[in-house]
Coordinates of C-alpha atoms in Angstrom, one line a residue:
X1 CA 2.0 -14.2 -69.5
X2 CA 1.7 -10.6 -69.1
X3 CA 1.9 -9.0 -65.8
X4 CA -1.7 -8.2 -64.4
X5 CA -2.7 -4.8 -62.8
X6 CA -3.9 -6.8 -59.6
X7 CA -0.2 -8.0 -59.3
X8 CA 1.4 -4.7 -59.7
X9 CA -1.4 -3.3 -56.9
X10 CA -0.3 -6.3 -54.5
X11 CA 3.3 -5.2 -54.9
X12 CA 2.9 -1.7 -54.9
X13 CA 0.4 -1.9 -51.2
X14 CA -2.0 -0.3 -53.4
X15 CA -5.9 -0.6 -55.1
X16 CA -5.9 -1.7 -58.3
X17 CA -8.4 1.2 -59.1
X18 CA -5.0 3.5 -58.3
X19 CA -2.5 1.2 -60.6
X20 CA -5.2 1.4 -63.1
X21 CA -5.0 5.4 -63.1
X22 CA -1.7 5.6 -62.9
X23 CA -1.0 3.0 -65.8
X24 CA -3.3 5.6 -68.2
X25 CA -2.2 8.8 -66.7
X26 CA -4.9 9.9 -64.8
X27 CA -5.5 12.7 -62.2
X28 CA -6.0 11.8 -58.1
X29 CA -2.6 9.9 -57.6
X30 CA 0.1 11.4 -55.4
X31 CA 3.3 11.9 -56.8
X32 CA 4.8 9.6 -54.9
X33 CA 2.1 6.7 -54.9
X34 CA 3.1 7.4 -59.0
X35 CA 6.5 6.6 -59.0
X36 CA 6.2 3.7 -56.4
X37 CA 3.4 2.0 -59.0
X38 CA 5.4 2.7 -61.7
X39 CA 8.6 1.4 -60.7
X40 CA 6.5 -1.9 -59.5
X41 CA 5.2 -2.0 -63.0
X42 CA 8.5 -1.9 -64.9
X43 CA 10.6 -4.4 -62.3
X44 CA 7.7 -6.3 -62.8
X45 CA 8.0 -6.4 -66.6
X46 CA 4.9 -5.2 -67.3
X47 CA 6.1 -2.9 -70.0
X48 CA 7.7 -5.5 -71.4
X49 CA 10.5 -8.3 -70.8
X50 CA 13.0 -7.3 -67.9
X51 CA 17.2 -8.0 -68.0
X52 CA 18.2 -11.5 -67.2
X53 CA 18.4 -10.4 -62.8
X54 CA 20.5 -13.8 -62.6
X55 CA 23.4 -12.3 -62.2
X56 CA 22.4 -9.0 -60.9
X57 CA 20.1 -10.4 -58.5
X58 CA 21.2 -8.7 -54.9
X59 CA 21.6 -9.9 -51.7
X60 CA 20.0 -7.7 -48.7
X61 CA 19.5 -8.9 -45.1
X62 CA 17.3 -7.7 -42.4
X63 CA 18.7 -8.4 -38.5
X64 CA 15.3 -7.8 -36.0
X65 CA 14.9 -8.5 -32.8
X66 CA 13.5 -12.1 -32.0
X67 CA 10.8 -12.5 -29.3
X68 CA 6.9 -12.4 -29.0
X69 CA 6.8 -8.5 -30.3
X70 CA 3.7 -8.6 -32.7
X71 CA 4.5 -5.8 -34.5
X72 CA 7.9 -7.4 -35.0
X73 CA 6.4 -10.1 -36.2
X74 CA 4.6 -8.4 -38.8
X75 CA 7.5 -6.8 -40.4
X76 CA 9.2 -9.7 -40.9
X77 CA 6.2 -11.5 -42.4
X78 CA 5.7 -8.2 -45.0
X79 CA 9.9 -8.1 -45.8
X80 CA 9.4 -11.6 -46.8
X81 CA 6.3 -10.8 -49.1
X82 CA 7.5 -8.0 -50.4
X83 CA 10.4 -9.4 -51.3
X84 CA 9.0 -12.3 -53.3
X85 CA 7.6 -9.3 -55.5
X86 CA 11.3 -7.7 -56.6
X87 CA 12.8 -10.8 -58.5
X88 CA 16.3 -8.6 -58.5
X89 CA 16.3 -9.0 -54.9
X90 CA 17.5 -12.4 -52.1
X91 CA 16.5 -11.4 -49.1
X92 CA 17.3 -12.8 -46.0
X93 CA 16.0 -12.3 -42.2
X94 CA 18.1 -13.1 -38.9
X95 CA 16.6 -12.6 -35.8
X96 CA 18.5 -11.5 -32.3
X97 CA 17.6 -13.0 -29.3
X98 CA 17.2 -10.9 -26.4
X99 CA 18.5 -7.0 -26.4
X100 CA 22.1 -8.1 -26.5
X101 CA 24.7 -5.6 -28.4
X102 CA 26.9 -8.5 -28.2
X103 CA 24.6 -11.0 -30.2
X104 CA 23.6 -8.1 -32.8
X105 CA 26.9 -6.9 -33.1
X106 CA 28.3 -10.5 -34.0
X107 CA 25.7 -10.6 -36.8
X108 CA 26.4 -7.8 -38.2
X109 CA 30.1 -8.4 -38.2
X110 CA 29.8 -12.1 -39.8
X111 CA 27.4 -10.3 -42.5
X112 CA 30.7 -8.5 -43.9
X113 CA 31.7 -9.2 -47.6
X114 CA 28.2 -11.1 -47.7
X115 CA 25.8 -8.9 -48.9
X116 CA 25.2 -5.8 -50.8
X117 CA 22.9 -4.1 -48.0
X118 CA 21.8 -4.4 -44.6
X119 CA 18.2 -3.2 -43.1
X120 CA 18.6 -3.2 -38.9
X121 CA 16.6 -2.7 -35.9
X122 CA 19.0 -1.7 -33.9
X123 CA 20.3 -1.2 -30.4
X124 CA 22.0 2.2 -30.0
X125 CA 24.8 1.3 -27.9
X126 CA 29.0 2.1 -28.9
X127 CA 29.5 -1.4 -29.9
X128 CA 26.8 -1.7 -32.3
X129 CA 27.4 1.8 -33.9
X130 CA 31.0 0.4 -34.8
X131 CA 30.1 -2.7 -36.3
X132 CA 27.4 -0.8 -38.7
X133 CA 29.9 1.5 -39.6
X134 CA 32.5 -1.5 -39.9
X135 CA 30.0 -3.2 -42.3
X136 CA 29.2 0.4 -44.4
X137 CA 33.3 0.5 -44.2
X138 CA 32.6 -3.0 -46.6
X139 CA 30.8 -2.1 -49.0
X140 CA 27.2 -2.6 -47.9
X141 CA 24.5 -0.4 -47.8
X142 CA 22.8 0.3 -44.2
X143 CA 19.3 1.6 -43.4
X144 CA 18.2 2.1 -39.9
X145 CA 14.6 0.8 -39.8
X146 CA 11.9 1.6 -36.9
X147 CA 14.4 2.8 -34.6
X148 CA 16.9 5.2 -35.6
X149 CA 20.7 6.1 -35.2
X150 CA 21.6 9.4 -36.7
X151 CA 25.3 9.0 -35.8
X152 CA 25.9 6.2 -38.3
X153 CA 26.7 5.2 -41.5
X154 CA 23.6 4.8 -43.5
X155 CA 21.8 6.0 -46.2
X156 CA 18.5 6.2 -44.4
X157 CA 15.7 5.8 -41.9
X158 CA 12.5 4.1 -42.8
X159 CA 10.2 4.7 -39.6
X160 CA 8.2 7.3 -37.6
X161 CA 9.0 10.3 -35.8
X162 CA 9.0 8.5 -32.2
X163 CA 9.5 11.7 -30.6
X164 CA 5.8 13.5 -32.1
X165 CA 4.7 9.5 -31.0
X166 CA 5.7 10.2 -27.6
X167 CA 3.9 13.4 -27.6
X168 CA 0.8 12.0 -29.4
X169 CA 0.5 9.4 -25.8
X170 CA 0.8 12.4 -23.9
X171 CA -2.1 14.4 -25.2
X172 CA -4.3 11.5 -25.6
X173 CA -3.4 10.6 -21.3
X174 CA -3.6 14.3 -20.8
X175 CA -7.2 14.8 -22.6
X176 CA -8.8 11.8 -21.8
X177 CA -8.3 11.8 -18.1
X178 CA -10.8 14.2 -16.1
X179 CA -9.3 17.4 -14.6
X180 CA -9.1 16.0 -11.1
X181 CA -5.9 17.5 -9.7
X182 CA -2.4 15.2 -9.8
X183 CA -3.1 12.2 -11.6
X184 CA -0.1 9.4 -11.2
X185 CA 0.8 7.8 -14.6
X186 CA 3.0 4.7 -15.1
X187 CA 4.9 4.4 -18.5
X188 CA 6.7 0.7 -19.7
X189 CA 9.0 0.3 -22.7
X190 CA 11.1 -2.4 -24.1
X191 CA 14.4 -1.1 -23.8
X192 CA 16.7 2.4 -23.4
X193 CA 19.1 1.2 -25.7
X194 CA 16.1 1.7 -28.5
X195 CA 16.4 5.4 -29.1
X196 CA 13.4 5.2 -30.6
X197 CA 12.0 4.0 -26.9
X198 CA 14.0 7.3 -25.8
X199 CA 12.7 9.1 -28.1
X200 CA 9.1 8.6 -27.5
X201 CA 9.8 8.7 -23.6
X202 CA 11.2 12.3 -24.3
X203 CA 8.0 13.3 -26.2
X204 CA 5.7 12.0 -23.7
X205 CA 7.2 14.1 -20.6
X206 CA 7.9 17.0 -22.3
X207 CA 4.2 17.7 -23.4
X208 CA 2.8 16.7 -19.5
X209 CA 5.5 19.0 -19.1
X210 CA 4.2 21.8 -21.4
X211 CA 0.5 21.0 -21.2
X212 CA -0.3 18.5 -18.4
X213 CA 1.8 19.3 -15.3
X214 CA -0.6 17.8 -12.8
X215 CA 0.1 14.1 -14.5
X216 CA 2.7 12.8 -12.4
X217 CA 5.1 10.0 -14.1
X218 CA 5.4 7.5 -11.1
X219 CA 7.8 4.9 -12.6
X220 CA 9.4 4.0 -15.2
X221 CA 9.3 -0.3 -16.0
X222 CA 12.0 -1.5 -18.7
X223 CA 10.4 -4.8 -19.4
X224 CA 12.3 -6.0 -22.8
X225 CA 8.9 -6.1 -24.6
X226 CA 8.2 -9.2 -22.7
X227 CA 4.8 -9.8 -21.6
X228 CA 4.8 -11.6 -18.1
X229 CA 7.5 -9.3 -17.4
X230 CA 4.9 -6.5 -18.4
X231 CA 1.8 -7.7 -16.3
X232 CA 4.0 -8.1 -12.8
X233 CA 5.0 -4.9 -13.5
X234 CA 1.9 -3.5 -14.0
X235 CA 0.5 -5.6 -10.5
X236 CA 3.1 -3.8 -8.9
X237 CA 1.8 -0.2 -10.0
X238 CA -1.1 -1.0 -9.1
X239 CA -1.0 -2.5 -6.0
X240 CA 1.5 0.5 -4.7
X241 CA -1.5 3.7 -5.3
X242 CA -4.2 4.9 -7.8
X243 CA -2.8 4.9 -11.2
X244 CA -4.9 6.8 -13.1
X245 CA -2.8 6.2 -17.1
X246 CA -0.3 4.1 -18.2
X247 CA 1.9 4.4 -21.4
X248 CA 3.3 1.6 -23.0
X249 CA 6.3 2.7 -25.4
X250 CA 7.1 -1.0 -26.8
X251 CA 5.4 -4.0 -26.5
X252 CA 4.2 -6.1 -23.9
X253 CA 0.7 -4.7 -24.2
X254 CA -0.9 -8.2 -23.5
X255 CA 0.3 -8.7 -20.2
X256 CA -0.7 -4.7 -19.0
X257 CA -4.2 -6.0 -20.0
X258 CA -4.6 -9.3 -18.9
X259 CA -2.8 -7.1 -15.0
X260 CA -5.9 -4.7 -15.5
X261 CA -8.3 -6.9 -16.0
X262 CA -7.0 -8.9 -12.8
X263 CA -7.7 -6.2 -10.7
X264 CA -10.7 -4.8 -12.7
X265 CA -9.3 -1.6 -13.3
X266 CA -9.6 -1.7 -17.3
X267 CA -12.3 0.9 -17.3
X268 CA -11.1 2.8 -14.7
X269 CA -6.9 3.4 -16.2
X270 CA -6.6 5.2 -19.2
X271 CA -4.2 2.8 -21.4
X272 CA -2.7 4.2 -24.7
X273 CA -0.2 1.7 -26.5
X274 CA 1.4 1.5 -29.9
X275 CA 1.2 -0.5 -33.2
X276 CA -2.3 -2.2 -34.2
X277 CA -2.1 -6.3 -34.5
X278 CA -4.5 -8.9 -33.3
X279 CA -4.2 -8.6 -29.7
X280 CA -4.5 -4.7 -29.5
X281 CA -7.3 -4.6 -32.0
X282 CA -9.5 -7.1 -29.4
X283 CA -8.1 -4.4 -26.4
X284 CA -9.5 -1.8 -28.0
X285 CA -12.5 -3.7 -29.0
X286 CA -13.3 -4.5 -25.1
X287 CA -12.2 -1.1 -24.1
X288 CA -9.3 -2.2 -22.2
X289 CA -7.2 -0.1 -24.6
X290 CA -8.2 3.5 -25.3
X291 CA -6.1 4.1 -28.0
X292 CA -3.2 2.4 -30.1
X293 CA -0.6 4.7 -32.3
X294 CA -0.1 2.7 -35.0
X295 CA 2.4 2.5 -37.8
X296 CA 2.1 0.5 -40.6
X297 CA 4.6 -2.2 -41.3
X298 CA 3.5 -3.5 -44.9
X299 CA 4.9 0.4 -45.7
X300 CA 7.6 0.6 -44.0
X301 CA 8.5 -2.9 -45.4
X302 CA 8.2 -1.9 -48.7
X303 CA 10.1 1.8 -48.4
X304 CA 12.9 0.0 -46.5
X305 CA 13.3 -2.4 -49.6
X306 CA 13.1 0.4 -51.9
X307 CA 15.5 2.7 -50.1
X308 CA 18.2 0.2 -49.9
X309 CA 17.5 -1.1 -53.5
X310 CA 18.0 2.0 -55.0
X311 CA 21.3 2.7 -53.2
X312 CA 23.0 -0.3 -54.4
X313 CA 22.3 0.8 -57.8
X314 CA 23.7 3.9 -57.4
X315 CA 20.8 6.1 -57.0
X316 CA 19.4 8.1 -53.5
X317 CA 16.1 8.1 -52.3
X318 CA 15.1 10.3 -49.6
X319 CA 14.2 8.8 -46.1
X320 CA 10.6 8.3 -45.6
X321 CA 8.8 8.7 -42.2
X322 CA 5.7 7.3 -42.1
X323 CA 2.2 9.0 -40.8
X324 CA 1.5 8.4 -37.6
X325 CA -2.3 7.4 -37.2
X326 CA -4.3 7.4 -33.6
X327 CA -6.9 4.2 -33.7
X328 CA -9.8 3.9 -31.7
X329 CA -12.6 1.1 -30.7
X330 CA -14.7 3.4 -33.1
X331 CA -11.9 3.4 -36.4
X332 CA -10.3 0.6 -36.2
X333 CA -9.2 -0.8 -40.1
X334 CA -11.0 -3.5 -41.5
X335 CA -8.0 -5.2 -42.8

């Protein structure tokens, strides 16, 4: 049975109205969104019959971190799917407990001489950077997914620009909130060993820096993207003075709300958050959210499979950094 444009769209994270012009070389389709539908087209034999992939068929495993992140969740679900699109491709997804370089580390390590490449959210920390570069030393190829590490062996990142992130919170905090003289602001991640976490804590202070001086950062709560961890931590900022905005870098966004609404304060702290799912999509629905930063993790699934794909056959993609996009109560997606 031939392959159907409606498969090639599902594959591709596009309409079939854009397969359909790229298919008969029409106009309106970025370059890109061209070679991405027609690559999709051809693995998927729509040109006609593809090579036997029995023997060619290539391993690639993904090692995220475990735990109640939702946006976590979400990647794994769409490296999964998109997988079961790319018949030349195994994959296979092992998940860390905990932030532990010693876990991760041991993962990677065992994955040597196992597999052809290696997608990682990873901790950047000395003892992980070695065993990446151990495993690139093997024979795999590594991309750097989400969260970056520039000092490594890899042949790419798939992810945003966390530092413009960072700097996106900022001027949302700094524009939102009324001009009322120093303003105290409370900012959570998940971890400092995620440079992306760094990263978008560096963006954030240096545009109150720039732009925003009277917003004063009053403490900083690593809470391991854990929720009830999240919520004490908000009581406590609370309880200790007026908070007037709080940035959340990672996760954990569930228990910041459930503390604000606690102490009824959702309407009266500006909250900005990242990454759109289920539970920030009813936050910003009830206004206990302002904003979310979202990326997109059905793309970022699919770039990180075609990255590493095209390295083990030889060929070099460039790294691909995702837009950023700012969601509100009144735009959030319908899907």
């Amino acid at each position: 049975m031939r392959t159907t444009v409606t498969q090639i769209a599902r594959a591709a994270g596009v309409s079939p109205a854009t397969v359909d012009r790229v298919l008969n070389n029409r106009d309106g389709v970025r370059a890109r969104t061209r070679d991405i539908v027609m690559q999709t087209a051809t693995q998927l034999g729509y040109f006609g019959p593809v090579a036997d992939t029995a023997t060619a068929r290539m391993r690639m495993d993904f090692v995220l971190p475990a735990g109640s992140n939702s946006f976590i969740r979400a990647l794994r679900k769409h490296l999964l799917d998109e997988a079961t699109a790319r018949p030349d491709v195994a994959v296979n997804v092992h998940d860390i407990e905990g932030f532990d370089p010693e876990r991760l580390s041991a993962r990677l390590r065992d994955l040597r001489g196992k597999t052809d490449a290696v997608g990682v959210v990873a901790l950047d920390h000395p003892q992980v950077r070695e065993e990446i570069n151990a495993l690139a030393q093997s024979g795999a190829k590594i991309g750097t997914l989400v969260s970056d590490i520039p000092t490594v062996d890899k042949v790419g990142y798939v992810g945003v620009d966390n530092r413009a992130a960072g700097r996106v919170a900022g001027l949302l905090l700094g524009r939102f909130l009324p001009p009322a003289g120093r303003q105290r602001i409370a900012v959570f991640m998940g971890s400092l060993a995620y440079r992306g976490h760094e990263e978008r804590e560096m963006g954030f202070r240096a545009i109150l820096s720039e732009d925003f001086p009277e917003l004063e950062v009053v403490g900083l709560a690593e809470v391991s993207d854990d929720r009830d961890r999240a919520y004490h931590e908000t009581l406590r900022f609370l309880d200790s003075g007026n908070i007037a905005g709080i940035y959340n870098i990672g996760s954990g966004n569930q228990g910041i709300a459930r503390a604000l609404r606690e102490r009824q304060m959702e309407r009266r702290v500006v909250f900005i958050g990242h990454d759109l799912t289920d539970a920030t999509r009813l936050m910003l629905l009830d206004r206990t959210m302002d904003a979310v930063i979202d990326q997109n993790p059905r793309v970022e699934a699919r770039e990180i499979l075609r990255l590493l794909t095209s390295s083990v056959r030889g060929a070099r993609e460039p790294e691909y950094l995702p837009r950023l996009q700012v969601v509100f109560k009144e735009n959030i997606p319908t899907s």
